[in-house]
JSON list of C-alpha atoms and ligand atoms in Angstrom, two decimals:
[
{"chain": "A", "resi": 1, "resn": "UNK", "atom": "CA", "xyz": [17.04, -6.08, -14.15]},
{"chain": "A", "resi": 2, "resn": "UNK", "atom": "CA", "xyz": [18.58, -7.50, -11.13]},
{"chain": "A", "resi": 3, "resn": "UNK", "atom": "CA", "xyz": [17.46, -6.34, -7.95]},
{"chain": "A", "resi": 4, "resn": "UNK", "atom": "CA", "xyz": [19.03, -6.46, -4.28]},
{"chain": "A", "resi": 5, "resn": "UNK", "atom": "CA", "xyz": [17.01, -6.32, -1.07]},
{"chain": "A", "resi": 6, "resn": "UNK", "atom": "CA", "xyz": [20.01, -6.02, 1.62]},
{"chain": "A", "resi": 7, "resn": "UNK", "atom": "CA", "xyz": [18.96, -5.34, 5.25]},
{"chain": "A", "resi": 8, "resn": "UNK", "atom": "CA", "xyz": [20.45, -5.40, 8.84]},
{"chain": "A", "resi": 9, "resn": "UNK", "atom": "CA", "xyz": [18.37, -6.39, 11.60]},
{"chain": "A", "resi": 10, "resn": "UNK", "atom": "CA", "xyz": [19.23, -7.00, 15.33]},
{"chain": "A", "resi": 11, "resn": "UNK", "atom": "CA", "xyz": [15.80, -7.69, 16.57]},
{"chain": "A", "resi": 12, "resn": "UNK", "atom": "CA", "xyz": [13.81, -8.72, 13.56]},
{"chain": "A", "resi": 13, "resn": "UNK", "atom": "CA", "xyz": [12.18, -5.25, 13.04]},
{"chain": "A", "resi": 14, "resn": "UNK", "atom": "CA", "xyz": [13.69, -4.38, 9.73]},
{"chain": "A", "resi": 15, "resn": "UNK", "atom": "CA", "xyz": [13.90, -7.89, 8.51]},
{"chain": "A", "resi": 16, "resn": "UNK", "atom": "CA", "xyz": [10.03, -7.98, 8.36]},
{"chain": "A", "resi": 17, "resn": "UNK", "atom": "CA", "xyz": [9.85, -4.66, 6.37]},
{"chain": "A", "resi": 18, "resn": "UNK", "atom": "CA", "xyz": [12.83, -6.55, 3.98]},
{"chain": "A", "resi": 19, "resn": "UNK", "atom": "CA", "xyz": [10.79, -9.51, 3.62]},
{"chain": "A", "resi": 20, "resn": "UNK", "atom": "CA", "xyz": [7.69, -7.60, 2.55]},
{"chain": "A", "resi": 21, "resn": "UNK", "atom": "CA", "xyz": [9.64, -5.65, -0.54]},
{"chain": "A", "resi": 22, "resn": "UNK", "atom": "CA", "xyz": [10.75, -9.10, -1.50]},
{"chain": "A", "resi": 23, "resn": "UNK", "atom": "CA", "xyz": [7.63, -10.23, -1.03]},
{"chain": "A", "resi": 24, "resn": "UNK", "atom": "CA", "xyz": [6.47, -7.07, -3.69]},
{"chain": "A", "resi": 25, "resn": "UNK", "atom": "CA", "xyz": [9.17, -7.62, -5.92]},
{"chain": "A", "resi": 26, "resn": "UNK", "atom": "CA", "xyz": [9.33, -11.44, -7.69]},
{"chain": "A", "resi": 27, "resn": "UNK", "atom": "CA", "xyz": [12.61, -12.24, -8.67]},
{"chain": "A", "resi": 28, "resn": "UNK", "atom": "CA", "xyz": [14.67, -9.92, -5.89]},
{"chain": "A", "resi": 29, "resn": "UNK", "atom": "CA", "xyz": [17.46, -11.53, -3.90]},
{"chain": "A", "resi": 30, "resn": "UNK", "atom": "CA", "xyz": [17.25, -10.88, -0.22]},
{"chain": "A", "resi": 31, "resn": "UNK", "atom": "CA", "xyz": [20.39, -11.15, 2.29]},
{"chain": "A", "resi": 32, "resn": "UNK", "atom": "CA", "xyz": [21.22, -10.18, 5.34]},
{"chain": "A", "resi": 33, "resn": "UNK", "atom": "CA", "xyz": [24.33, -7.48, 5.02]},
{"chain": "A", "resi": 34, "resn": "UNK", "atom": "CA", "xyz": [26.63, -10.05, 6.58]},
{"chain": "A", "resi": 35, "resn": "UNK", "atom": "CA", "xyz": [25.94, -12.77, 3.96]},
{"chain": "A", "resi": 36, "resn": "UNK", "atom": "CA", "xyz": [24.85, -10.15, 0.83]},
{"chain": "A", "resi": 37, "resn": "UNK", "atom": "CA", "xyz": [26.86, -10.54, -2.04]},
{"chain": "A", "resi": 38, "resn": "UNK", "atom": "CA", "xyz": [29.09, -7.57, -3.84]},
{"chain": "A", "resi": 39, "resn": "UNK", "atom": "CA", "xyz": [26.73, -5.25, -4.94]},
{"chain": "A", "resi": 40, "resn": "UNK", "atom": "CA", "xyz": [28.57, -4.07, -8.12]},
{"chain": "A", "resi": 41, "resn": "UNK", "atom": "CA", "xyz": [26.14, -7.12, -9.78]},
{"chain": "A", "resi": 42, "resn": "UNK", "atom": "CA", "xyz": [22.92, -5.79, -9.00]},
{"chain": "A", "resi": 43, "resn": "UNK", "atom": "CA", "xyz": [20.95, -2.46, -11.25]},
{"chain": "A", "resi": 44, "resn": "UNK", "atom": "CA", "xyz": [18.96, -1.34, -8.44]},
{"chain": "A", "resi": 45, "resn": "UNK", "atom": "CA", "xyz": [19.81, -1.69, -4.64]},
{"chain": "A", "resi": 46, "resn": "UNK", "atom": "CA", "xyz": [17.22, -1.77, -1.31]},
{"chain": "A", "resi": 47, "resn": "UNK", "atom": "CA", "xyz": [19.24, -0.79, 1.18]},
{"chain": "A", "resi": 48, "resn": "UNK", "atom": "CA", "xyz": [17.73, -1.30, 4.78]},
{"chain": "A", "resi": 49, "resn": "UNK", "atom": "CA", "xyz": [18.87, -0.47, 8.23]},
{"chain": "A", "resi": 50, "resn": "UNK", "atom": "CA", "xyz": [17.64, 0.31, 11.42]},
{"chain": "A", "resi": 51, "resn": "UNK", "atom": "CA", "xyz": [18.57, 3.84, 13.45]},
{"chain": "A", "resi": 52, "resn": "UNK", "atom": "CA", "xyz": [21.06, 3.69, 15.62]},
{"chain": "A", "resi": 53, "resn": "UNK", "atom": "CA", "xyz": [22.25, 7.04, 17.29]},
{"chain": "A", "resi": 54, "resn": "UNK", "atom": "CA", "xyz": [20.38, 8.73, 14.88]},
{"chain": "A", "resi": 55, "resn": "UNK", "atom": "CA", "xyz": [21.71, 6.90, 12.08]},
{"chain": "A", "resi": 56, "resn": "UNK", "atom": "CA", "xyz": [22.33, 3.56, 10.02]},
{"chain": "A", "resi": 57, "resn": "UNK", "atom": "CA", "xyz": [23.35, 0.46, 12.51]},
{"chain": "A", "resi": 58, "resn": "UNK", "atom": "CA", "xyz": [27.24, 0.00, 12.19]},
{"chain": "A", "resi": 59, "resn": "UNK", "atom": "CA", "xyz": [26.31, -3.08, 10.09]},
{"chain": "A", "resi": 60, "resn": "UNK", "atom": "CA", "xyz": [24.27, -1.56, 7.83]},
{"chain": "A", "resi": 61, "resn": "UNK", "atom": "CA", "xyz": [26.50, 1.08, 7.67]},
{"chain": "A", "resi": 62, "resn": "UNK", "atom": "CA", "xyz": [29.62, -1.65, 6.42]},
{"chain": "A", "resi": 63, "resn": "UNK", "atom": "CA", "xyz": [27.92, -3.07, 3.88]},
{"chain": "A", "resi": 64, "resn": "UNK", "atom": "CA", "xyz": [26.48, 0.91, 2.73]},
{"chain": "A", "resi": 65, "resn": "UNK", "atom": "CA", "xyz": [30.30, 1.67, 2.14]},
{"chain": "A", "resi": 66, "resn": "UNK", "atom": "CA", "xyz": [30.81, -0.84, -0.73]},
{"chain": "A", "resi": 67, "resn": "UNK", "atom": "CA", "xyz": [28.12, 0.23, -2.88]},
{"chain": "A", "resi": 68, "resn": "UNK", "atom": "CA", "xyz": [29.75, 2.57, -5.49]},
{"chain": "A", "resi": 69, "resn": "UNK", "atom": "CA", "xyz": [27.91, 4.11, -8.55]},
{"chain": "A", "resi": 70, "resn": "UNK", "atom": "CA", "xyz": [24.32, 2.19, -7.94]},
{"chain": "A", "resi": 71, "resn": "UNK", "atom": "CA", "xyz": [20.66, 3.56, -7.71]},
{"chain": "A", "resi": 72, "resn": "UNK", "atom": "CA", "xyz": [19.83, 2.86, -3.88]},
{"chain": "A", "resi": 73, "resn": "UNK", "atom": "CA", "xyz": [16.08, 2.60, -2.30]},
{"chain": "A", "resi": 74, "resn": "UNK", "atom": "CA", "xyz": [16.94, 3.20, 1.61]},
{"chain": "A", "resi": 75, "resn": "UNK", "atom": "CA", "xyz": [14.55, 2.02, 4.18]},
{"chain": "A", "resi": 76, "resn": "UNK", "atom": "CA", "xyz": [14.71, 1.59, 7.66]},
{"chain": "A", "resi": 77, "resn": "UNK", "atom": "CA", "xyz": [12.97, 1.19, 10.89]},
{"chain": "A", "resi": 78, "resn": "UNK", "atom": "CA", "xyz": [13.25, 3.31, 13.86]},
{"chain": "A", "resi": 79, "resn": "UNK", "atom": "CA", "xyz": [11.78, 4.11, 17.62]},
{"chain": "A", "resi": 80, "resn": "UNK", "atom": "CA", "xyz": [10.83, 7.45, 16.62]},
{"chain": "A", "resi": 81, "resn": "UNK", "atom": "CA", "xyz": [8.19, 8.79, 14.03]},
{"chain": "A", "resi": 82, "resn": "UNK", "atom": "CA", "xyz": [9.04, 8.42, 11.25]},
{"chain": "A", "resi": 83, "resn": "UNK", "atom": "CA", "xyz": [7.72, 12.16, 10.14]},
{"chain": "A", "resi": 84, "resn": "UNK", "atom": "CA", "xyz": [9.50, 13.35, 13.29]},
{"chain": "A", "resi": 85, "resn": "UNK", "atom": "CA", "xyz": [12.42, 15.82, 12.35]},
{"chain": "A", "resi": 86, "resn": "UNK", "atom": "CA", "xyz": [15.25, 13.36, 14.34]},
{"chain": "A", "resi": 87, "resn": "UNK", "atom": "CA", "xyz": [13.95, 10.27, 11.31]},
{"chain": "A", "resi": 88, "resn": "UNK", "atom": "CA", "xyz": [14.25, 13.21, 8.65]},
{"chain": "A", "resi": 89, "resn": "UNK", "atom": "CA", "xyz": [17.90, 13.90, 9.99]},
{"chain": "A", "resi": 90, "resn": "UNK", "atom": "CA", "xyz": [18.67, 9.75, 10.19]},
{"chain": "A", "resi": 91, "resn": "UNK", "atom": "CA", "xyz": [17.63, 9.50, 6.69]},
{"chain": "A", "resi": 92, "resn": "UNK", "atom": "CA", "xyz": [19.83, 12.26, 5.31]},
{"chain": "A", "resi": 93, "resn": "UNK", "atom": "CA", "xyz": [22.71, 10.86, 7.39]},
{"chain": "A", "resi": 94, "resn": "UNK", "atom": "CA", "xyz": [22.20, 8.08, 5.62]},
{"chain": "A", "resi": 95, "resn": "UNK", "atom": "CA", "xyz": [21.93, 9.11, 2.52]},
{"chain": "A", "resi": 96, "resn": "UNK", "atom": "CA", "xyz": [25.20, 11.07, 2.69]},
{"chain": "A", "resi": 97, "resn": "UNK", "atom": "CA", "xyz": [27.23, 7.68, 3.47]},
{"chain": "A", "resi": 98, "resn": "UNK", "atom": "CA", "xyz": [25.79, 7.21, -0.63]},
{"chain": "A", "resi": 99, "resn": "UNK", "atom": "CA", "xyz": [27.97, 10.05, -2.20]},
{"chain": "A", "resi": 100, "resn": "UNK", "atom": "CA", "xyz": [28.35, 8.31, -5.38]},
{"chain": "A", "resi": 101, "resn": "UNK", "atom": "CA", "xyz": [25.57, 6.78, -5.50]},
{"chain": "A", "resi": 102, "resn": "UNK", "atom": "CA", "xyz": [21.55, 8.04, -6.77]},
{"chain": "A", "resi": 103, "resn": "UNK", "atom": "CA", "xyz": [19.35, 7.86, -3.74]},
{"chain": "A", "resi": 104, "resn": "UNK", "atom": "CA", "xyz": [16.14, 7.14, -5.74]},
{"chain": "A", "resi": 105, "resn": "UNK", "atom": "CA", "xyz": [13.67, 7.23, -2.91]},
{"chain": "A", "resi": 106, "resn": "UNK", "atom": "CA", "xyz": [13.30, 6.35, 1.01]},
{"chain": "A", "resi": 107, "resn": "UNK", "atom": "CA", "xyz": [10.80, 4.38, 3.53]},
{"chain": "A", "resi": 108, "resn": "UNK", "atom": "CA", "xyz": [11.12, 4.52, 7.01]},
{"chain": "A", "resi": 109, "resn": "UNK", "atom": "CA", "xyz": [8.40, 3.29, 9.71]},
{"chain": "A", "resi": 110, "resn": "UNK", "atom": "CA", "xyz": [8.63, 2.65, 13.66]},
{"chain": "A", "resi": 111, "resn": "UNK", "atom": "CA", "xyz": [9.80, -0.44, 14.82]},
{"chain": "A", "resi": 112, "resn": "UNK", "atom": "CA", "xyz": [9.46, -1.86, 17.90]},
{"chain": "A", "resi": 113, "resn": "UNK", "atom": "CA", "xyz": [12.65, -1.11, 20.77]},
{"chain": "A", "resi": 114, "resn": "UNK", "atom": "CA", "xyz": [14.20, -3.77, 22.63]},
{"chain": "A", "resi": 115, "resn": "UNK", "atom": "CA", "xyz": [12.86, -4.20, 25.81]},
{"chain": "A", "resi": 116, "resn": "UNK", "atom": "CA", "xyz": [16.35, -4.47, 27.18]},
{"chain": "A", "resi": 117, "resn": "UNK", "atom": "CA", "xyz": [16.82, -0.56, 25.95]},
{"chain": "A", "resi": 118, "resn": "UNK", "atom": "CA", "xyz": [14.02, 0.36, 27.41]},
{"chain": "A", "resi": 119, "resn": "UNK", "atom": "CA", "xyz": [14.61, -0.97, 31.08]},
{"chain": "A", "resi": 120, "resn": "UNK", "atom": "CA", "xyz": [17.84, 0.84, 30.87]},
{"chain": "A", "resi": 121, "resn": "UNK", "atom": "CA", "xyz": [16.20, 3.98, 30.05]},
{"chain": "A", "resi": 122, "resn": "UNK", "atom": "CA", "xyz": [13.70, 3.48, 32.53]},
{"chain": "A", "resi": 123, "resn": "UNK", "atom": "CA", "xyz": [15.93, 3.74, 35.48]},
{"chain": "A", "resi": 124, "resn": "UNK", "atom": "CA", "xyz": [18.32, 6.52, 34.02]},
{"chain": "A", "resi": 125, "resn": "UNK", "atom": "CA", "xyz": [18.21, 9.27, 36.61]},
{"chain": "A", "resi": 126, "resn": "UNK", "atom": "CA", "xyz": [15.63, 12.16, 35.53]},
{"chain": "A", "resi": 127, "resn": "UNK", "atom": "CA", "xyz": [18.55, 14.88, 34.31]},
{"chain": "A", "resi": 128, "resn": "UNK", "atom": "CA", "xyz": [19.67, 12.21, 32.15]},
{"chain": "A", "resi": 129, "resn": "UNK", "atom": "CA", "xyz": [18.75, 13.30, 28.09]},
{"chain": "A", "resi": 130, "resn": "UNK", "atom": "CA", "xyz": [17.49, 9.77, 27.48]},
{"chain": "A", "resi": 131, "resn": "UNK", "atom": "CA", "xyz": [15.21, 9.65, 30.89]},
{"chain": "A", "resi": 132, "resn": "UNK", "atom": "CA", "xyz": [11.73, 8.41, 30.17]},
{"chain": "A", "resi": 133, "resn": "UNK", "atom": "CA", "xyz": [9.04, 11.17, 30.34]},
{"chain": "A", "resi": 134, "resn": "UNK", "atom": "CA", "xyz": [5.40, 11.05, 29.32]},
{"chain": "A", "resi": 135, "resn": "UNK", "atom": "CA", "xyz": [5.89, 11.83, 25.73]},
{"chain": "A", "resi": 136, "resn": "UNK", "atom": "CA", "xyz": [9.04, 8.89, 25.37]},
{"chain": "A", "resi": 137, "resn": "UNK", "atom": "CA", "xyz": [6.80, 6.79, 26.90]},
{"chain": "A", "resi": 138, "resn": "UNK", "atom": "CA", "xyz": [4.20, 6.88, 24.84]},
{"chain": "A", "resi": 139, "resn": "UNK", "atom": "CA", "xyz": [6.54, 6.83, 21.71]},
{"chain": "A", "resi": 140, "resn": "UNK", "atom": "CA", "xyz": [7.73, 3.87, 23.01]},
{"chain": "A", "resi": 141, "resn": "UNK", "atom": "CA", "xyz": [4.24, 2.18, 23.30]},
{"chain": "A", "resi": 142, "resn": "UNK", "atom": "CA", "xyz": [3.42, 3.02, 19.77]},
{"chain": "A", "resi": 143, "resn": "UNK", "atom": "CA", "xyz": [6.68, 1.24, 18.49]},
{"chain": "A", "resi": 144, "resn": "UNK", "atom": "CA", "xyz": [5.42, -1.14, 20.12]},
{"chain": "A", "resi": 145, "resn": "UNK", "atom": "CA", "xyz": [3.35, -2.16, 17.95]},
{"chain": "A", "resi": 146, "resn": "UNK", "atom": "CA", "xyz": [5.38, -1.79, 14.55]},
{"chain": "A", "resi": 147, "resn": "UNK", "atom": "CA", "xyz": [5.91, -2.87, 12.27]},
{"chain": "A", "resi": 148, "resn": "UNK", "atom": "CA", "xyz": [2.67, -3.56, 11.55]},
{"chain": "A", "resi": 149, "resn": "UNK", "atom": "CA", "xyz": [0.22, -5.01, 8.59]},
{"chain": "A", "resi": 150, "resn": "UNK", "atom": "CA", "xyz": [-0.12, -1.40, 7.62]},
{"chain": "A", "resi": 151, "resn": "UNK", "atom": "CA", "xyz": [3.79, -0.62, 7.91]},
{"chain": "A", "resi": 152, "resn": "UNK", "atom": "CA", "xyz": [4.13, -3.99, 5.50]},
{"chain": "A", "resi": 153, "resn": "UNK", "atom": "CA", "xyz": [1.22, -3.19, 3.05]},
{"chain": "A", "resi": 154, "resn": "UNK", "atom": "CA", "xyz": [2.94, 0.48, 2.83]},
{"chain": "A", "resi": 155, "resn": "UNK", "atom": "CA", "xyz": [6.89, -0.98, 2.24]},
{"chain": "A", "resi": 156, "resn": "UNK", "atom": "CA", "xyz": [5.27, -3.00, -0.57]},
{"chain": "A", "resi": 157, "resn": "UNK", "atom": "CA", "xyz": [3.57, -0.13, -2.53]},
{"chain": "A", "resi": 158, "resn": "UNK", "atom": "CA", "xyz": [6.84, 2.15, -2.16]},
{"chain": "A", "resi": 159, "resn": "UNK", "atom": "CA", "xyz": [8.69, -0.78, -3.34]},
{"chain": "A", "resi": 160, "resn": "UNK", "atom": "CA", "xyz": [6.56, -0.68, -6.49]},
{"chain": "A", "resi": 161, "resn": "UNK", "atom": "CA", "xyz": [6.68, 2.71, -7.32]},
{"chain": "A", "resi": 162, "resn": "UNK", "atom": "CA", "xyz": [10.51, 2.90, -6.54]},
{"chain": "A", "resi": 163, "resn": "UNK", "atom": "CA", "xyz": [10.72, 0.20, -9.80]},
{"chain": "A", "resi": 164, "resn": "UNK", "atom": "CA", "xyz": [8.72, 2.57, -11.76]},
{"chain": "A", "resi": 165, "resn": "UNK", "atom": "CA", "xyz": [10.43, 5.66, -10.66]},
{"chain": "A", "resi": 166, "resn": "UNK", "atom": "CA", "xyz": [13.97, 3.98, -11.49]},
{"chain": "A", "resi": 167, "resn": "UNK", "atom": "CA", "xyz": [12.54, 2.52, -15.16]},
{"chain": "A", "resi": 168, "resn": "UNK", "atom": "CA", "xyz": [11.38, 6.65, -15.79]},
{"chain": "A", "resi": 169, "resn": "UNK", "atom": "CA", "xyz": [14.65, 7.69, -14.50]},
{"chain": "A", "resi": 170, "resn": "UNK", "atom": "CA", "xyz": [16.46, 5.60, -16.76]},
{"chain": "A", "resi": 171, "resn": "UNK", "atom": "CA", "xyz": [14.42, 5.93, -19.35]},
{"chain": "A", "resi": 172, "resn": "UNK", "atom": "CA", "xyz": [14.88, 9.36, -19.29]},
{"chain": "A", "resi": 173, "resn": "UNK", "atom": "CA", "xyz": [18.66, 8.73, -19.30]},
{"chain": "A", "resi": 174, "resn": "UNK", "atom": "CA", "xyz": [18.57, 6.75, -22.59]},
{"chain": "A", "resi": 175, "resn": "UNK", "atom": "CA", "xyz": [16.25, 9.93, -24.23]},
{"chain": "A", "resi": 176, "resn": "UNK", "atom": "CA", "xyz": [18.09, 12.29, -23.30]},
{"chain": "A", "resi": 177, "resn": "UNK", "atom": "CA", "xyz": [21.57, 10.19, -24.28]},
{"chain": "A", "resi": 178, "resn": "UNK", "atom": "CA", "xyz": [19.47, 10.04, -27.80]},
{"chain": "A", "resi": 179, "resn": "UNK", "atom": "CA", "xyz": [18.60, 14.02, -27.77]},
{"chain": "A", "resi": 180, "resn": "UNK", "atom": "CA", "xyz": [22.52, 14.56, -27.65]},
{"chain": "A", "resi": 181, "resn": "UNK", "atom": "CA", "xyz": [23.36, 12.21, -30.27]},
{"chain": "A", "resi": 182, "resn": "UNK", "atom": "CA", "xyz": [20.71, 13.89, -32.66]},
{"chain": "A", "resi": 183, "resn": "UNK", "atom": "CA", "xyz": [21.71, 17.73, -31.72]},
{"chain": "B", "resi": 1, "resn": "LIG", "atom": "C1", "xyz": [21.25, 0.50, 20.79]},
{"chain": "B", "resi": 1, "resn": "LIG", "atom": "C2", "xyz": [20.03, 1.09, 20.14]},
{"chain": "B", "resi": 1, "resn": "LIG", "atom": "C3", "xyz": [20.07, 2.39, 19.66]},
{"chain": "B", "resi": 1, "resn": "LIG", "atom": "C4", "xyz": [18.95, 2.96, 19.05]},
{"chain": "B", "resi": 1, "resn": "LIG", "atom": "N1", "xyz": [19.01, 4.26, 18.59]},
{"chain": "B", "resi": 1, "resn": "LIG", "atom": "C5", "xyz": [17.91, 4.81, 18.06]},
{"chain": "B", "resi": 1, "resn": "LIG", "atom": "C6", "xyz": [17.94, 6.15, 17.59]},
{"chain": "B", "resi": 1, "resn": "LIG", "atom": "O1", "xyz": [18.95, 6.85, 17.62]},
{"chain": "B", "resi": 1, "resn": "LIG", "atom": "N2", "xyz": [16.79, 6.68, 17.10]},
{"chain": "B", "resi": 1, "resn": "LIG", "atom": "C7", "xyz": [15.63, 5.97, 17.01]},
{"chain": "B", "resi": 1, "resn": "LIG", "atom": "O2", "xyz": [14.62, 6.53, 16.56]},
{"chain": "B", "resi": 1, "resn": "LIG", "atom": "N3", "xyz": [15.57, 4.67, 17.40]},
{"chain": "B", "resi": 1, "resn": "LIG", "atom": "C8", "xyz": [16.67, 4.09, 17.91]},
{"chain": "B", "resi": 1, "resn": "LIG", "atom": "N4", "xyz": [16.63, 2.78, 18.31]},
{"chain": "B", "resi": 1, "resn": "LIG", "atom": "C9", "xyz": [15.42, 1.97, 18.04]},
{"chain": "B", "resi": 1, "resn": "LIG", "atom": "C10", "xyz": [15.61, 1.04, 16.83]},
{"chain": "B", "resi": 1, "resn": "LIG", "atom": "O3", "xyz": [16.06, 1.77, 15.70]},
{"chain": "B", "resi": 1, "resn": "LIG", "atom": "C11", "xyz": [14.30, 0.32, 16.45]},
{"chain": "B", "resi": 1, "resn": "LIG", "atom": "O4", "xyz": [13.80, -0.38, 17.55]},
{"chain": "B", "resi": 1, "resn": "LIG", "atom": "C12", "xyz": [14.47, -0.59, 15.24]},
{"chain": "B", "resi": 1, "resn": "LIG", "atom": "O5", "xyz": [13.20, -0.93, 14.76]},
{"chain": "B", "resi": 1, "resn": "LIG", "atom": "C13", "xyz": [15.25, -1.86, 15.53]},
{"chain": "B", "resi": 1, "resn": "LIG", "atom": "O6", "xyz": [15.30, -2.59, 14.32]},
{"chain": "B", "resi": 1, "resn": "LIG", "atom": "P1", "xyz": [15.63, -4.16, 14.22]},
{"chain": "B", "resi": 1, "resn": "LIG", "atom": "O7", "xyz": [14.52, -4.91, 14.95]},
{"chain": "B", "resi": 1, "resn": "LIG", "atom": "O8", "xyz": [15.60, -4.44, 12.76]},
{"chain": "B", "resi": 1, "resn": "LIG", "atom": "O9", "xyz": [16.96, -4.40, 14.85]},
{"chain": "B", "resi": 1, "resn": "LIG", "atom": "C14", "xyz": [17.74, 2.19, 18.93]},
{"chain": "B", "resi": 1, "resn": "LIG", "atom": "C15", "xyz": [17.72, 0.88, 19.41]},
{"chain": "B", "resi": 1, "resn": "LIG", "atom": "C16", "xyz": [18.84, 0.32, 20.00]},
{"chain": "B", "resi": 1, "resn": "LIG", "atom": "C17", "xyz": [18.77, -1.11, 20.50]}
]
């Protein structure tokens, strides 16, 4: 089984949740979407990004476009929640730039923003949408601090059970390919 770990990262954030799947999973090939190889070679592809207006980076979103026909783990990393309803929408974005493909599972946890963003949202005028108030703030603070040891520890469990899920899956496939043949 060949497996792809394929990430986009502008300030490190998702490249640390990347490296801890590879990490999880011996034998995975890690790349960075601008160097990744064709994916057609690979049975089971991690597919990371980070959220951009409210979905995949435009790099990510490239490399997303040539994978035809594959089982695909998503993960990503993102300023807010990720149990908030706006990291539910990203996701499914996401997941719809996949038509062809079987979205097997996702992971998404906070990353931290880039302090550039955030000085240009400090000083946006207080009608603006993106203005800071107390609750951005404090989003913002907690991303801070992700990802974390936790964030890593969790990206390396769900890369486990995404193996398992995908060997059921396809085991399932070759059973019920078998049922068929005998009915
Ligand atoms: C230009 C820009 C747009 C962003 N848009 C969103 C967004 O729509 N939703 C969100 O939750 N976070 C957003 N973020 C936060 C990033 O998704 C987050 O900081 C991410 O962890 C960055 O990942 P990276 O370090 O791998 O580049 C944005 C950050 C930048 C710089």
């Amino acid at each position: 089984m060949k497996i792809l770990i394929a990430f986009s990262s502008k300030t490190g954030n998702t490249q640390k949740v990347a490296e801890a799947i590879q990490n999880a999973l011996p034998g995975s090939e890690l790349y960075h979407v601008e160097t990744a190889p064709n994916p057609d070679k690979f049975d089971l592809i991690f597919m990371g990004f980070w959220v951009d207006k409210g979905t995949a980076d435009e790099k990510a979103q490239e490399y997303i476009q040539k994978i035809k026909h594959k089982s695909v783990a998503l993960f990503g990393t993102l300023g807010a929640y990720p149990d908030s309803q706006h990291a539910h929408d990203s996701l499914k974005k996401v997941a719809e730039l996949l038509p062809d493909s079987q979205v097997i599972d996702r992971y998404l946890c906070q990353g931290a923003i880039d302090p550039k963003l955030i000085d240009w949202m400090s000083g946006l005028p207080a009608e603006h949408p993106h203005a800071p108030d107390e609750e951005r703030r404090k989003r913002w603070n907690d991303a801070a601090n992700h990802p974390d040891e936790t964030d890593c520890q969790k990206a390396k469990d769900w890369a486990n059970s995404v193996v398992k899920k995908w060997q059921d899956l396809k085991d399932l496939g070759h059973k019920s390919i078998l049922l068929t043949s005998l009915i």
